[in-house]
Tab-separated table of C-alpha atoms and ligand atoms in Angstrom:
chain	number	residue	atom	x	y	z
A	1498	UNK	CA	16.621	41.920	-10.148
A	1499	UNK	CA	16.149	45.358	-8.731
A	1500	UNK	CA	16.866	45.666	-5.479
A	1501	UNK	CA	18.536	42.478	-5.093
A	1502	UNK	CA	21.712	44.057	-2.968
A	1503	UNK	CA	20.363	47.140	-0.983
A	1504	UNK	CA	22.440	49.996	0.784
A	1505	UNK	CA	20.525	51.675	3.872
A	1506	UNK	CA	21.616	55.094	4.517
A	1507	UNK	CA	21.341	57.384	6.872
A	1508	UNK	CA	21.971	61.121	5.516
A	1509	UNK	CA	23.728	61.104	2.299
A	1510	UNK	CA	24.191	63.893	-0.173
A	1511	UNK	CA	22.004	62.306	-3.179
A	1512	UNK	CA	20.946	58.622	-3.430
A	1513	UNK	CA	21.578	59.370	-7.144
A	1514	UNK	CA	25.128	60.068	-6.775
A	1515	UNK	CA	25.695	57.252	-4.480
A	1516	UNK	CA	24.270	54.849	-7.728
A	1517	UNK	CA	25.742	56.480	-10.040
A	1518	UNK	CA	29.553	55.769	-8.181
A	1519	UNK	CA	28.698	52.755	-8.182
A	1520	UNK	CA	27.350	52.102	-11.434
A	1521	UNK	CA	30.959	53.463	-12.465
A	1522	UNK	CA	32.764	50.968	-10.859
A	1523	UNK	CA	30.053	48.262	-12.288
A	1524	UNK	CA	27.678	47.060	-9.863
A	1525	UNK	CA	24.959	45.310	-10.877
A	1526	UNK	CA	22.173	46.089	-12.369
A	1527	UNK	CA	19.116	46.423	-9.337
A	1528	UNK	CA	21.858	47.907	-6.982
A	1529	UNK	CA	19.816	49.865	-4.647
A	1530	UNK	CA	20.555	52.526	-2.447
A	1531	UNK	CA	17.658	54.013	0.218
A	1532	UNK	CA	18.196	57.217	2.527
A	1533	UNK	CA	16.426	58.887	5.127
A	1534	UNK	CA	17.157	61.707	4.054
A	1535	UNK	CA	19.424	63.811	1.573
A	1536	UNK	CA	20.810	67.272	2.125
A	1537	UNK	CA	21.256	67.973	-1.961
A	1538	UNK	CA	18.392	65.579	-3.249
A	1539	UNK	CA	17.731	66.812	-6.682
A	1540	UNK	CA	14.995	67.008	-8.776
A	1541	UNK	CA	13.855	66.942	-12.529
A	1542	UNK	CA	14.995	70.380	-14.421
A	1543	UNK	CA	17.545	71.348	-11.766
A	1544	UNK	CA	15.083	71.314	-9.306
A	1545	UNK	CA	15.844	70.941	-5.495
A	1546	UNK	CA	13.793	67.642	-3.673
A	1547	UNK	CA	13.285	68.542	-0.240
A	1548	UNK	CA	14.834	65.729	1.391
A	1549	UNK	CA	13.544	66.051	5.464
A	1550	UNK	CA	14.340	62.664	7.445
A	1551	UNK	CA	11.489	60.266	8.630
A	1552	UNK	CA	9.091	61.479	5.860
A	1553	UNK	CA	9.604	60.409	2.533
A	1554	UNK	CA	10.935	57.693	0.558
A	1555	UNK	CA	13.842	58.452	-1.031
A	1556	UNK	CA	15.217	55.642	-3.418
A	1557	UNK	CA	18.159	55.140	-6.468
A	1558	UNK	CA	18.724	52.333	-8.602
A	1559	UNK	CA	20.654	50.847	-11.358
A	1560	UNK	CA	19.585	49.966	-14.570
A	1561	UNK	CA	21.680	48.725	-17.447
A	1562	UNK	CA	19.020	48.603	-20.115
A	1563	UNK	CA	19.644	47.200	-23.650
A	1564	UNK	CA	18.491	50.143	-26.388
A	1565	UNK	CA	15.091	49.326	-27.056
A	1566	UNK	CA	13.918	49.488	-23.391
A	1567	UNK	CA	15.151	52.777	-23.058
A	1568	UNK	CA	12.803	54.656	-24.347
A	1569	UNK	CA	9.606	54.092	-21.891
A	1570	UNK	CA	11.958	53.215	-19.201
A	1571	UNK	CA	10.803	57.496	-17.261
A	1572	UNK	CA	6.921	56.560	-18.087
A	1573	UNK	CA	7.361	52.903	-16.739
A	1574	UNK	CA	9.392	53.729	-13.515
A	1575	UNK	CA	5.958	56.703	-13.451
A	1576	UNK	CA	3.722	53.376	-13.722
A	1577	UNK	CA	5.612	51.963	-11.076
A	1578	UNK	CA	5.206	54.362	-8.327
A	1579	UNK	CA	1.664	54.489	-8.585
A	1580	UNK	CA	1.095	50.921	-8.754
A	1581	UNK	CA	2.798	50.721	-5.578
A	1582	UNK	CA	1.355	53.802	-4.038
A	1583	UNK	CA	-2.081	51.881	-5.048
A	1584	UNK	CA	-1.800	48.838	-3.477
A	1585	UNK	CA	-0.117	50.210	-0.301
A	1586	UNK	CA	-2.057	52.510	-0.029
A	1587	UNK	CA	-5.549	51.464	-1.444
A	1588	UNK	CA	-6.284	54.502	-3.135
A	1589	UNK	CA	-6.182	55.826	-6.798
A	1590	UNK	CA	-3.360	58.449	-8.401
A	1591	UNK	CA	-2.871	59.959	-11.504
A	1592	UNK	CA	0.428	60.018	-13.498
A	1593	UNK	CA	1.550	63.891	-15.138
A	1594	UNK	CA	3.176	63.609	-17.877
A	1595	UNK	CA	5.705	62.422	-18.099
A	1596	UNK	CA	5.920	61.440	-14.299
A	1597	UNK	CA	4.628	62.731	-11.714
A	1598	UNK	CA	2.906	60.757	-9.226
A	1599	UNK	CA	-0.917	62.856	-8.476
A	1600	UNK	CA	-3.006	62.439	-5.767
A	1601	UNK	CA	-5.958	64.263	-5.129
A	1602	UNK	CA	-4.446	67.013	-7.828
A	1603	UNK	CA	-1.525	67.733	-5.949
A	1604	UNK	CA	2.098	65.824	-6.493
A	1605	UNK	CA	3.358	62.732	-4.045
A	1606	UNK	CA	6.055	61.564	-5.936
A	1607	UNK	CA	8.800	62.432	-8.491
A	1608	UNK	CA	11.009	60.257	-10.529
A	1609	UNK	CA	14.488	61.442	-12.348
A	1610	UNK	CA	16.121	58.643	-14.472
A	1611	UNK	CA	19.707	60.172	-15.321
A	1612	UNK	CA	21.255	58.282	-18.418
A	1613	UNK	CA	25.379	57.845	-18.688
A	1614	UNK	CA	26.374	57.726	-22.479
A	1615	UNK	CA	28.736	56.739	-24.318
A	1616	UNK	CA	29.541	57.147	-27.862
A	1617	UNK	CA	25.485	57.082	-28.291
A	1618	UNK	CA	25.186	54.085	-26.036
A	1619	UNK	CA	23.505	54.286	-22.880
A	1620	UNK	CA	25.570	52.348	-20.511
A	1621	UNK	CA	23.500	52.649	-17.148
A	1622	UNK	CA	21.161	54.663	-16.100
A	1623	UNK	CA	20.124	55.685	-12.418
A	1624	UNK	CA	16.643	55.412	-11.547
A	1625	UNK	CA	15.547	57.915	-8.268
A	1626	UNK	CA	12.195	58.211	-6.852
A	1627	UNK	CA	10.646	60.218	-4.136
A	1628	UNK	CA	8.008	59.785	-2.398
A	1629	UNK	CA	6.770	62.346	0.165
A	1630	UNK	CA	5.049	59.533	2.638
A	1631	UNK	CA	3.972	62.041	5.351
A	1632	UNK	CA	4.177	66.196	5.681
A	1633	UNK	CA	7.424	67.335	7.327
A	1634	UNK	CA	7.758	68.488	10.727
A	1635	UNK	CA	7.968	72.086	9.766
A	1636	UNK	CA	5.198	72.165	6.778
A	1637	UNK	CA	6.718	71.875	3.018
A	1638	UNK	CA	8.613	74.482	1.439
A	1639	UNK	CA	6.833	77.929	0.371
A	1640	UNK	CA	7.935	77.013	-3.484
A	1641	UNK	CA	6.196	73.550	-3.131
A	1642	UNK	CA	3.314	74.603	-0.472
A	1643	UNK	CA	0.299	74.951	-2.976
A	1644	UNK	CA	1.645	71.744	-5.122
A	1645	UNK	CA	2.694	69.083	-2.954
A	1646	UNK	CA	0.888	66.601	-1.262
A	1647	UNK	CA	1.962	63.374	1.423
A	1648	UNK	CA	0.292	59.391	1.098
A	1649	UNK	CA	-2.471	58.569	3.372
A	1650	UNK	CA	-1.319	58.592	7.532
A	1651	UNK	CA	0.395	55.774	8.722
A	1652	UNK	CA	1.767	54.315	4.960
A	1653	UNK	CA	4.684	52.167	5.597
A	1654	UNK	CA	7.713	53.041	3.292
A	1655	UNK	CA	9.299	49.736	4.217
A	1656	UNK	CA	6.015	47.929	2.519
A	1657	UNK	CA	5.967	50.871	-0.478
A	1658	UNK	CA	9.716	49.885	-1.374
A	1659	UNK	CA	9.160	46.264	-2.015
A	1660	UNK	CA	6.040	47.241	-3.675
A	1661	UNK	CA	7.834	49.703	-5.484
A	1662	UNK	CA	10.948	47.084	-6.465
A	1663	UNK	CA	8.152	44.560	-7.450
A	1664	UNK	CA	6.397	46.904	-9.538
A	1665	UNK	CA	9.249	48.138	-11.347
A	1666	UNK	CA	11.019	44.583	-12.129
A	1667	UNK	CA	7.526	43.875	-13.743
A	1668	UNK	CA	7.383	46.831	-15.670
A	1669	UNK	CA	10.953	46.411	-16.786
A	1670	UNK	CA	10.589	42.924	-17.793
A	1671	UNK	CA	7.709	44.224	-20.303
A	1672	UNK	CA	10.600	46.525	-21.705
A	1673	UNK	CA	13.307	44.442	-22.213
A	1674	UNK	CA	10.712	42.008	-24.031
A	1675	UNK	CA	9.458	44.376	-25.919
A	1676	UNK	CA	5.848	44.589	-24.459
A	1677	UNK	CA	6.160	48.025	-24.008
A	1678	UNK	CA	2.522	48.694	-25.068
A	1679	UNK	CA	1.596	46.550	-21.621
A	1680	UNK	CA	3.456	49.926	-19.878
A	1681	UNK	CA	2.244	52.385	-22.119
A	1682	UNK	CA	-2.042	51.152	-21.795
A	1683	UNK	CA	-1.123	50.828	-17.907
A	1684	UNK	CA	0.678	54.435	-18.086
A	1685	UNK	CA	-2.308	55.940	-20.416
A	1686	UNK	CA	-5.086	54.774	-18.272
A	1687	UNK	CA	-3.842	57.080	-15.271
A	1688	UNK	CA	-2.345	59.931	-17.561
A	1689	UNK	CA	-5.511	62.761	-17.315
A	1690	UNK	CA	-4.109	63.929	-20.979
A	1691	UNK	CA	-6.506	62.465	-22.699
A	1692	UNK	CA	-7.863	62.960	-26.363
A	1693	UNK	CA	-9.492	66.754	-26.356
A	1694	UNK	CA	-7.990	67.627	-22.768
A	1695	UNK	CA	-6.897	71.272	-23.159
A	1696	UNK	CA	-3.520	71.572	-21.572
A	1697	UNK	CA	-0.682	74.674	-21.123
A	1698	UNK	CA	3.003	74.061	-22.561
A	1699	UNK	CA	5.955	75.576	-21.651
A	1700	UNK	CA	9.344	75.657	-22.243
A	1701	UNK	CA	9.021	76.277	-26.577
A	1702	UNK	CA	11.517	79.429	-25.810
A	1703	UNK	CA	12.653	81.189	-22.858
A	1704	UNK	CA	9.333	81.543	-20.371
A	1705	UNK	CA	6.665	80.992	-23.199
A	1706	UNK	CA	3.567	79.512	-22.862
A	1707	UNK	CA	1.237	78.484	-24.721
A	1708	UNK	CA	-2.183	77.244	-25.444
A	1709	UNK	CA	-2.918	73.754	-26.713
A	1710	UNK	CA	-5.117	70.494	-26.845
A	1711	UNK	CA	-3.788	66.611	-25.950
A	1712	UNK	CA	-4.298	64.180	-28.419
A	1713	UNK	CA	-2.623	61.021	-26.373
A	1714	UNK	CA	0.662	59.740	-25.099
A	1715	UNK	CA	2.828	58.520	-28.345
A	1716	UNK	CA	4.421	55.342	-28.540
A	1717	UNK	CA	7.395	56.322	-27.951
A	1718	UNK	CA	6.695	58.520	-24.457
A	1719	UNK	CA	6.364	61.988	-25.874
A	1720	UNK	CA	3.018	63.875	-25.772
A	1721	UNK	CA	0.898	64.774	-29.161
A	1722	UNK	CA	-0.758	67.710	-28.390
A	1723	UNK	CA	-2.501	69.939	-31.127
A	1724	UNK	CA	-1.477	73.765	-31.202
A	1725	UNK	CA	-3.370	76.373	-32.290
A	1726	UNK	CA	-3.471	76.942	-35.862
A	1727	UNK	CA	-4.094	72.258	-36.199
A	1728	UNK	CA	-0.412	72.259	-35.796
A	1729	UNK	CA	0.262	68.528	-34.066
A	1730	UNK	CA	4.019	68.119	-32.389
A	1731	UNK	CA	5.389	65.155	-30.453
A	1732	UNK	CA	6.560	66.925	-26.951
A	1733	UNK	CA	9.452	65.700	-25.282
A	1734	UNK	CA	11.506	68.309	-22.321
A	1735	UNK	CA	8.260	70.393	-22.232
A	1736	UNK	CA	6.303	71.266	-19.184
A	1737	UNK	CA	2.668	70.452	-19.491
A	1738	UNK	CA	-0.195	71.060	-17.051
A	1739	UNK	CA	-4.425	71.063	-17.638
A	1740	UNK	CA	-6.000	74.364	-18.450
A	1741	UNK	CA	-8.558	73.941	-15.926
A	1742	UNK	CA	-9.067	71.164	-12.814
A	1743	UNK	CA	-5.740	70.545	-11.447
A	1744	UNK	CA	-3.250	73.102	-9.221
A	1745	UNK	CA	-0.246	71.908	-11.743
B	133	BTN	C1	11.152	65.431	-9.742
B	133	BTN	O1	11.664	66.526	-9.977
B	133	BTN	O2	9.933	65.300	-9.718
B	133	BTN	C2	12.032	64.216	-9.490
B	133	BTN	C3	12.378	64.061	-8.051
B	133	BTN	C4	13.256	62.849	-7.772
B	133	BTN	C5	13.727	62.793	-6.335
B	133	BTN	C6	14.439	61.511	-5.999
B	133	BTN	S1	14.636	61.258	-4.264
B	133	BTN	C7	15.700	59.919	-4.565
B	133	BTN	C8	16.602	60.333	-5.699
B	133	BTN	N1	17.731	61.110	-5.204
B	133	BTN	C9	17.707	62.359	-5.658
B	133	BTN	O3	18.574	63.215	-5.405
B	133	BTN	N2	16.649	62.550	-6.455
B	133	BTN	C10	15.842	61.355	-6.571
């Protein structure tokens, strides 16, 4: 069950260290660990996660998935986080591929699931979600300024993580028996890269970018887009964002 034994932190470096220590010593699966704040919270793509105490929600936890529940597990933990954020919250978000949590076309929430493997075999992996509940103090950080946005005023995180844990033990339960399609019609219904949706990629090589056209979120998690030329490709590590609407 996730969250079933739950560590309460003050400051700590990472929650995603502190669950991936103990996933090495072999808690249990739903170990949990929840900080106030993080001085080297890290994001997706070597990213930093501004970490401020008092403001956000900043959660790990373990999962020790079998194979075939692997593969949706980012987009699922994605669903999760705006399920919760929705009925918390009472409003409606939008999921960027493959994760990010929108609101109002700005981000609220980022997930990170780091995988440990072994000879092919995923042995755990360490789920970590943040949610920026309210502004910080001193504004957010010039490199997030324009993107980043908080949850409505007054949003409890105490009542967002056990919506969050529910959410998520659902969602995994659909994976591990095999109604992944239950996730991915959940996940597509909020995902703005619809059929037609024209859309930016980067990350082919070094810095490009380039043009191209959604065509809908593959089974198996990755994007189909269509590139110029009627060239259709299944992306994985790229970065996406909409041509036109949205600030990302
Ligand atoms: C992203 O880049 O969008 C993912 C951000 C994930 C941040 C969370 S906060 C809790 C956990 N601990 C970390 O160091 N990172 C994740």
């Amino acid at each position: 069950m996730i969250g079933r034994e739950i560590v309460f932190r003050g400051r700590v470096e990472s929650t995603q260290d502190e669950v991936r220590g103990a996933g090495a010593t072999g808690a249990a699966e739903g170990f949990a660990v929840v900080a106030d704040s993080q001085s080297s919270g890290r994001g997706r793509k070597g990213n930093r996660w501004h970490s401020p105490p008092g403001t956000g929600l900043y959660v790990s936890f373990l999962l020790r998935p079998p194979a075939h529940a692997v593969t949706l597990l980012s987009l699922a933990l994605g669903l999760s986080t705006s399920q919760a954020v929705e009925s918390v919250c009472g409003i409606e978000t939008e999921l960027k591929w493959p994760n990010d949590l929108i609101i109002g076309g700005k981000k609220a929430a980022g997930i990170i699931a780091e995988s440990q493997v072994q000879d092919e075999r995923v042995l755990y992996v360490v789920a970590g979600i943040g949610i920026n509940v309210s502004e910080p103090a001193g504004g957010w950080p010039r490199e997030v300024a324009d993107i980043a946005t908080a949850l409505p005023e007054g949003t409890s995180r105490e009542a967002l993580l056990a919506e969050l844990f529910n959410a998520a033990e659902i969602n995994y339960d659909h994976l591990r028996r095999g109604a992944g399609s239950r996730v991915l019609d959940e996940y597509r219904r909020r995902c703005p890269y619809r059929r037609g949706a024209p859309v930016i990629v980067g990350g082919w090589q070094a810095g490009a970018e380039e043009e191209a056209v959604a065509i809908e979120v593959a089974e198996d998690g990755g994007l189909l887009v269509e590139r110029k030329g009627g060239i259709r490709e299944t992306l994985y590590g790229h970065e996406v964002r909409m041509q036109v609407r949205h600030a990302w």
